[in-house]
Structure formats: C-alpha cells, structure tokens
Amino acid sequence: MDIIKRNFIHLICSGALNQYVSLEPMSVYKWKRLAYLFTQQHLSSIALKGLKNHQFDTNINIPFEVVKILEDQSKNELNNLPSFPRLANPRLNKRLKRIIHHEQHSIDTSIETIQILNILIYNVNHILNFGLSLRGIIDLGHYLRTSGDKVDFVKLDRWLDQLSMKRMAQLQGSILISVFKFDLDEIPFVHQLEENAVSLAMLSLSHLQIDSSNEWHFKQSKTGFVRNNNAVMKKSLRRSMRYINYAPIETISNLIFNFAKGLSEIEE
C-alpha cells in the first residue's frame, strides 16, 4: 500500500471513525492525488474533518489548494443514510419488502436493525452496478460505531440468510476490520474474514469508478439493426464476475435486469 492510500485510510479513520492515526508528509503532487481520491469516493467532508484533527501536526504541510478542493466538493455531498433499497431478483426483493414491513409493524420493532439492513443492501446495489463504494462502507462503520449497541444482530443474521446476502454483508464487514481496524466483536455478522477484502478495497482506489449509468447499452441503427456497447458490457461482466461468489443469485439477476433495461431504452 503506497503512502497516498495510507494517508487516505488514516484520514478516514480520523474524520469518520474517531481513530487518531498519524499522517505521513507528502509532496504537493501527492496531496492533490489524495484530494482526488476523496472527491471521487464522495468522502471530501470526512477528509476535511480528518484534516481538522491533524491541523496542529508538525511537518505535514497540507497545501491550501487541497483544502479548498475538498471544501468545494464537500458542498455537493449527500450525508443522508439510504432508505428503501431494492434487489434485482424479484423473489428476494419481495422477501426484503416483507421483512421490512413485518419489522416496522412488530411490537418489538428495531429501527436500527432495519437501518443496518438498508445500508448493507444499498452497498450491494452500488457494488454490482458501479463497483465497491468506500463511502458506503464508511457509512456502515459509522452507524455501527454510533448505533450498533441498539442493533439486534440475531435478527439481522436471520434476515441476511433469508436474502442470501450473508457473504456480501460479511465482505463489507471484513473491509471495516481488515482496512479500517474495527474489532471483530463490533461486527457480529462477520463470522469469517473474507480474504479478498483488502484487495477489493484497494482496487476501488486504483480503478476509480466512472458513473456509466447514462451510457448507452444498446443502440438501434438507421437500418434497424441493434448493436451493443461492448466496453460497457465488458465492464459490467468483469464487475459481476468479481462479486458473483458473494451473492450469486442477486449478481445474475442484476445482470439480467440491466440487460433488459438496456433493451427497453434503445437509442435510435
């Protein structure tokens, strides 16, 4: 792990998770690269909090233009936690709705447990459609740190099993443990560390996701033939194959859903 990624992780720990870790001095060029990582991951506001915690550190020499970049970008970031997520597989999505509806009308309703499930499913959606979002992982970690004591993890574990999402949730928790130094007992739904957690987290920084939601998947020519966008399709397939072992049913369903959606939105 290079110095830019180390400082990236240290600033997140400081700005979002109340873990103070010393920063390492860098050149202006590397500080700008670091700022770019934060803006691409929608973590600029967290980076600013982390920098504030390090404002009296000596020999760090944080460039003013880096702070300005982060300040400008943070104004556009949304801090609301996700709600009402959905799954691409119709059977699992129906089950998800039933779980949430039943819990909301239960005599021992646990809003915190519903919210953790929302965050986990939101992250699954992002992973399968755009790639792993460290912002989503940090939102999960922050919620665990602030409200984890109110979560019914026995109930959550049962829901994840019903939704075939145990390994996908375990992957997210494994990143918090392996990269952001959470304790295993903070994340009871992690029963075994996923060995690829660190490499997948670092991959999200090495190959920053470009939002391709507005790119065409299929296009009809003037002659009536339909052709596909090979670059977008290959990117989607590579991403799906990377995570298929963690949630095979949802991954395949998501591919089919996006394929059908692309056909229904053919550009002429």
Coordinates of C-alpha atoms in Angstrom, one line a residue:
M1 CA 0.0 0.0 0.0
D2 CA 1.5 3.3 -1.1
I3 CA 1.7 6.5 1.0
I4 CA -1.3 8.1 -0.7
K5 CA -3.5 5.2 0.2
R6 CA -2.1 5.0 3.7
N7 CA -2.9 8.7 4.4
F8 CA -6.3 8.2 2.7
I9 CA -7.2 5.5 5.2
H10 CA -5.7 7.4 8.2
L11 CA -7.8 10.5 7.4
I12 CA -11.0 8.4 7.1
C13 CA -10.2 6.8 10.5
S14 CA -9.7 10.2 12.0
G15 CA -12.6 12.0 10.3
A16 CA -15.3 9.4 10.4
L17 CA -14.4 6.7 13.0
N18 CA -12.7 8.7 15.8
Q19 CA -9.4 6.8 15.4
Y20 CA -6.4 9.0 15.5
V21 CA -3.6 7.8 13.3
S22 CA -0.5 9.9 12.4
L23 CA -0.3 11.2 8.8
E24 CA 2.8 11.0 6.7
P25 CA 4.4 14.0 5.0
M26 CA 3.8 14.2 1.2
S27 CA 4.7 16.3 -1.8
V28 CA 2.1 18.8 -3.1
Y29 CA 1.5 16.5 -6.1
K30 CA 0.7 13.5 -3.8
W31 CA -1.6 15.7 -1.7
K32 CA -3.5 16.6 -4.8
R33 CA -3.8 13.0 -5.8
L34 CA -5.1 12.2 -2.3
A35 CA -7.7 15.0 -2.7
Y36 CA -8.8 13.5 -6.0
L37 CA -9.3 10.1 -4.3
F38 CA -11.6 11.7 -1.7
T39 CA -13.6 13.6 -4.3
Q40 CA -14.1 10.5 -6.4
Q41 CA -15.2 8.5 -3.4
H42 CA -17.6 11.3 -2.2
L43 CA -15.6 11.5 1.1
S44 CA -14.5 15.1 0.9
S45 CA -16.4 16.2 4.0
I46 CA -14.9 13.3 6.0
A47 CA -11.4 14.2 4.8
L48 CA -11.9 17.8 6.0
K49 CA -12.9 16.6 9.5
G50 CA -9.8 14.4 9.5
L51 CA -7.6 17.3 8.4
K52 CA -9.0 19.4 11.2
N53 CA -8.0 16.8 13.7
H54 CA -4.4 17.0 12.3
Q55 CA -4.2 20.8 12.0
F56 CA -1.6 21.0 14.7
D57 CA 0.6 18.2 13.5
T58 CA 4.1 19.3 12.6
N59 CA 5.9 18.6 9.3
I60 CA 2.7 17.6 7.4
N61 CA 2.5 20.8 5.3
I62 CA -1.0 20.3 3.9
P63 CA -1.4 22.6 0.8
F64 CA -4.1 25.2 1.0
E65 CA -5.3 24.4 -2.5
V66 CA -6.0 20.8 -1.3
V67 CA -8.2 22.1 1.5
K68 CA -10.0 24.3 -1.0
I69 CA -10.7 21.4 -3.4
L70 CA -12.2 19.4 -0.5
E71 CA -14.2 22.3 0.8
D72 CA -15.7 22.9 -2.7
Q73 CA -16.5 19.3 -3.2
S74 CA -18.0 18.6 0.2
K75 CA -20.8 21.1 -0.5
N76 CA -22.2 18.7 -3.1
E77 CA -22.1 15.6 -1.0
L78 CA -25.2 14.0 0.5
N79 CA -24.9 12.7 4.0
N80 CA -28.3 11.1 4.3
L81 CA -28.3 7.4 5.1
P82 CA -30.1 5.2 2.5
S83 CA -33.7 4.0 2.9
F84 CA -36.0 1.7 1.0
P85 CA -33.3 -0.2 -1.0
R86 CA -34.3 -2.8 -3.6
L87 CA -32.9 -6.0 -5.0
A88 CA -32.9 -7.0 -8.7
N89 CA -34.1 -10.5 -8.0
P90 CA -37.9 -10.4 -7.8
R91 CA -38.2 -13.2 -5.2
L92 CA -35.5 -11.7 -3.0
N93 CA -36.9 -8.2 -3.4
K94 CA -40.4 -9.4 -2.4
R95 CA -38.8 -11.1 0.6
L96 CA -36.9 -7.9 1.5
K97 CA -40.1 -5.8 1.4
R98 CA -41.8 -8.4 3.6
I99 CA -39.0 -8.3 6.2
I100 CA -39.1 -4.5 6.4
H101 CA -42.9 -4.3 6.5
H102 CA -43.1 -7.0 9.2
E103 CA -40.4 -5.4 11.3
Q104 CA -42.0 -1.9 11.1
H105 CA -45.3 -3.3 12.4
S106 CA -43.8 -5.6 15.0
I107 CA -44.3 -5.0 18.8
D108 CA -40.5 -5.0 19.3
T109 CA -39.6 -3.0 16.2
S110 CA -35.9 -2.3 15.8
I111 CA -35.4 0.7 13.6
E112 CA -31.6 0.4 14.0
T113 CA -31.6 -3.1 12.7
I114 CA -33.7 -2.1 9.7
Q115 CA -31.3 0.8 9.0
I116 CA -28.2 -1.5 9.1
L117 CA -30.0 -3.8 6.6
N118 CA -30.8 -0.8 4.4
I119 CA -27.1 0.3 4.4
L120 CA -25.9 -3.2 3.6
I121 CA -28.4 -3.7 0.7
Y122 CA -27.7 -0.2 -0.6
N123 CA -24.0 -1.1 -0.7
V124 CA -24.8 -4.3 -2.6
N125 CA -26.6 -2.3 -5.2
H126 CA -23.7 0.0 -5.6
I127 CA -21.1 -2.8 -5.7
L128 CA -23.0 -4.7 -8.5
N129 CA -23.8 -1.6 -10.6
F130 CA -20.8 0.7 -10.1
G131 CA -18.2 -1.1 -8.0
L132 CA -17.3 -1.1 -4.3
S133 CA -18.1 2.3 -2.6
L134 CA -15.8 3.1 0.3
R135 CA -18.3 5.9 1.2
G136 CA -20.9 3.1 1.7
I137 CA -18.5 1.1 3.8
I138 CA -17.7 4.1 6.0
D139 CA -21.4 4.9 6.4
L140 CA -21.8 1.3 7.6
G141 CA -18.9 1.6 10.0
H142 CA -20.0 5.0 11.4
Y143 CA -23.5 3.6 12.0
L144 CA -22.1 0.6 13.8
R145 CA -20.0 2.9 16.0
T146 CA -22.9 5.2 16.9
S147 CA -25.9 2.9 17.0
G148 CA -24.5 -0.7 16.9
D149 CA -25.4 -1.3 20.5
K150 CA -29.1 -0.9 19.5
V151 CA -28.9 -3.4 16.6
D152 CA -30.5 -6.9 17.0
F153 CA -27.7 -8.8 15.3
V154 CA -29.5 -12.2 15.8
K155 CA -32.5 -10.8 13.8
L156 CA -30.1 -9.2 11.2
D157 CA -28.3 -12.5 10.7
R158 CA -31.6 -14.3 10.0
W159 CA -32.6 -11.6 7.5
L160 CA -29.3 -11.8 5.7
D161 CA -29.7 -15.6 5.4
Q162 CA -33.2 -15.2 4.0
L163 CA -31.9 -12.8 1.4
S164 CA -28.9 -14.8 0.5
M165 CA -26.7 -11.9 1.5
K166 CA -24.6 -13.3 4.3
R167 CA -21.3 -13.3 2.4
M168 CA -21.9 -9.9 0.8
A169 CA -22.5 -8.4 4.2
Q170 CA -19.5 -10.3 5.6
L171 CA -17.4 -8.8 2.8
Q172 CA -18.4 -5.3 3.9
G173 CA -17.7 -6.0 7.5
S174 CA -14.4 -7.7 6.6
I175 CA -13.2 -4.4 4.9
L176 CA -14.0 -2.5 8.1
I177 CA -12.0 -5.0 10.1
S178 CA -9.1 -5.5 7.7
V179 CA -8.7 -2.0 6.4
F180 CA -10.2 0.3 9.0
K181 CA -9.2 -1.7 12.1
F182 CA -12.6 -2.5 13.5
D183 CA -12.7 -5.2 16.2
L184 CA -14.4 -8.4 15.2
D185 CA -16.8 -8.2 18.1
E186 CA -18.1 -4.8 16.7
I187 CA -19.5 -6.6 13.7
P188 CA -21.3 -9.8 14.8
F189 CA -22.5 -10.6 11.2
V190 CA -18.9 -11.3 10.2
H191 CA -18.4 -15.0 11.1
Q192 CA -15.2 -15.4 9.0
L193 CA -13.0 -12.7 7.4
E194 CA -13.2 -12.6 3.6
E195 CA -9.6 -13.0 2.4
N196 CA -10.1 -10.7 -0.6
A197 CA -11.4 -7.8 1.5
V198 CA -8.2 -5.7 1.4
S199 CA -7.5 -6.3 -2.3
L200 CA -11.1 -5.3 -3.3
A201 CA -10.9 -2.2 -1.2
M202 CA -7.6 -1.2 -2.7
L203 CA -8.9 -2.0 -6.2
S204 CA -11.7 0.6 -5.7
L205 CA -9.0 3.2 -5.2
S206 CA -6.8 2.0 -8.1
H207 CA -9.6 1.9 -10.6
L208 CA -12.0 4.7 -9.6
Q209 CA -15.5 4.0 -10.8
I210 CA -16.8 6.2 -13.6
D211 CA -20.6 6.5 -13.4
S212 CA -21.7 4.7 -16.6
S213 CA -25.4 4.9 -15.7
N214 CA -26.0 7.3 -18.5
E215 CA -24.0 5.4 -21.2
W216 CA -26.0 3.6 -23.8
H217 CA -26.0 -0.2 -23.7
F218 CA -27.9 -0.9 -26.9
K219 CA -28.5 1.4 -29.9
Q220 CA -30.6 0.9 -33.0
S221 CA -29.0 1.9 -36.3
K222 CA -30.9 3.6 -39.1
T223 CA -31.1 0.3 -40.9
G224 CA -32.9 -1.3 -37.9
F225 CA -30.0 -3.4 -36.5
V226 CA -29.4 -3.3 -32.8
R227 CA -25.8 -3.2 -31.5
N228 CA -24.5 -3.2 -28.0
N229 CA -21.8 -1.1 -26.3
N230 CA -19.0 -3.7 -25.9
A231 CA -17.0 -1.5 -23.4
V232 CA -19.9 -1.0 -21.0
M233 CA -20.9 -4.7 -21.3
K234 CA -17.4 -6.0 -20.6
K235 CA -17.1 -3.6 -17.6
S236 CA -20.4 -4.9 -16.2
L237 CA -19.4 -8.5 -16.7
R238 CA -16.0 -8.1 -15.1
R239 CA -17.6 -6.4 -12.1
S240 CA -20.2 -9.1 -11.8
M241 CA -17.7 -12.0 -12.0
R242 CA -15.6 -10.3 -9.3
Y243 CA -18.5 -10.5 -6.8
I244 CA -20.6 -13.5 -8.0
N245 CA -19.3 -15.8 -5.3
Y246 CA -20.6 -13.4 -2.6
A247 CA -24.2 -13.1 -3.9
P248 CA -24.7 -15.4 -7.0
I249 CA -28.5 -15.1 -7.2
E250 CA -28.5 -11.3 -7.0
T251 CA -25.5 -10.8 -9.2
I252 CA -27.0 -12.9 -12.1
S253 CA -30.4 -11.2 -11.6
N254 CA -28.8 -7.8 -11.6
L255 CA -27.1 -8.6 -14.9
I256 CA -30.4 -9.8 -16.5
F257 CA -32.2 -6.7 -15.1
N258 CA -29.7 -4.3 -16.6
F259 CA -29.7 -6.2 -19.9
A260 CA -33.5 -6.0 -20.1
K261 CA -33.4 -2.3 -19.1
G262 CA -30.9 -1.5 -21.8
L263 CA -33.0 -3.2 -24.4
S264 CA -36.1 -1.3 -23.3
E265 CA -34.2 2.0 -23.6
I266 CA -32.7 1.5 -27.1
E267 CA -31.5 4.8 -28.6
E268 CA -32.2 5.2 -32.3

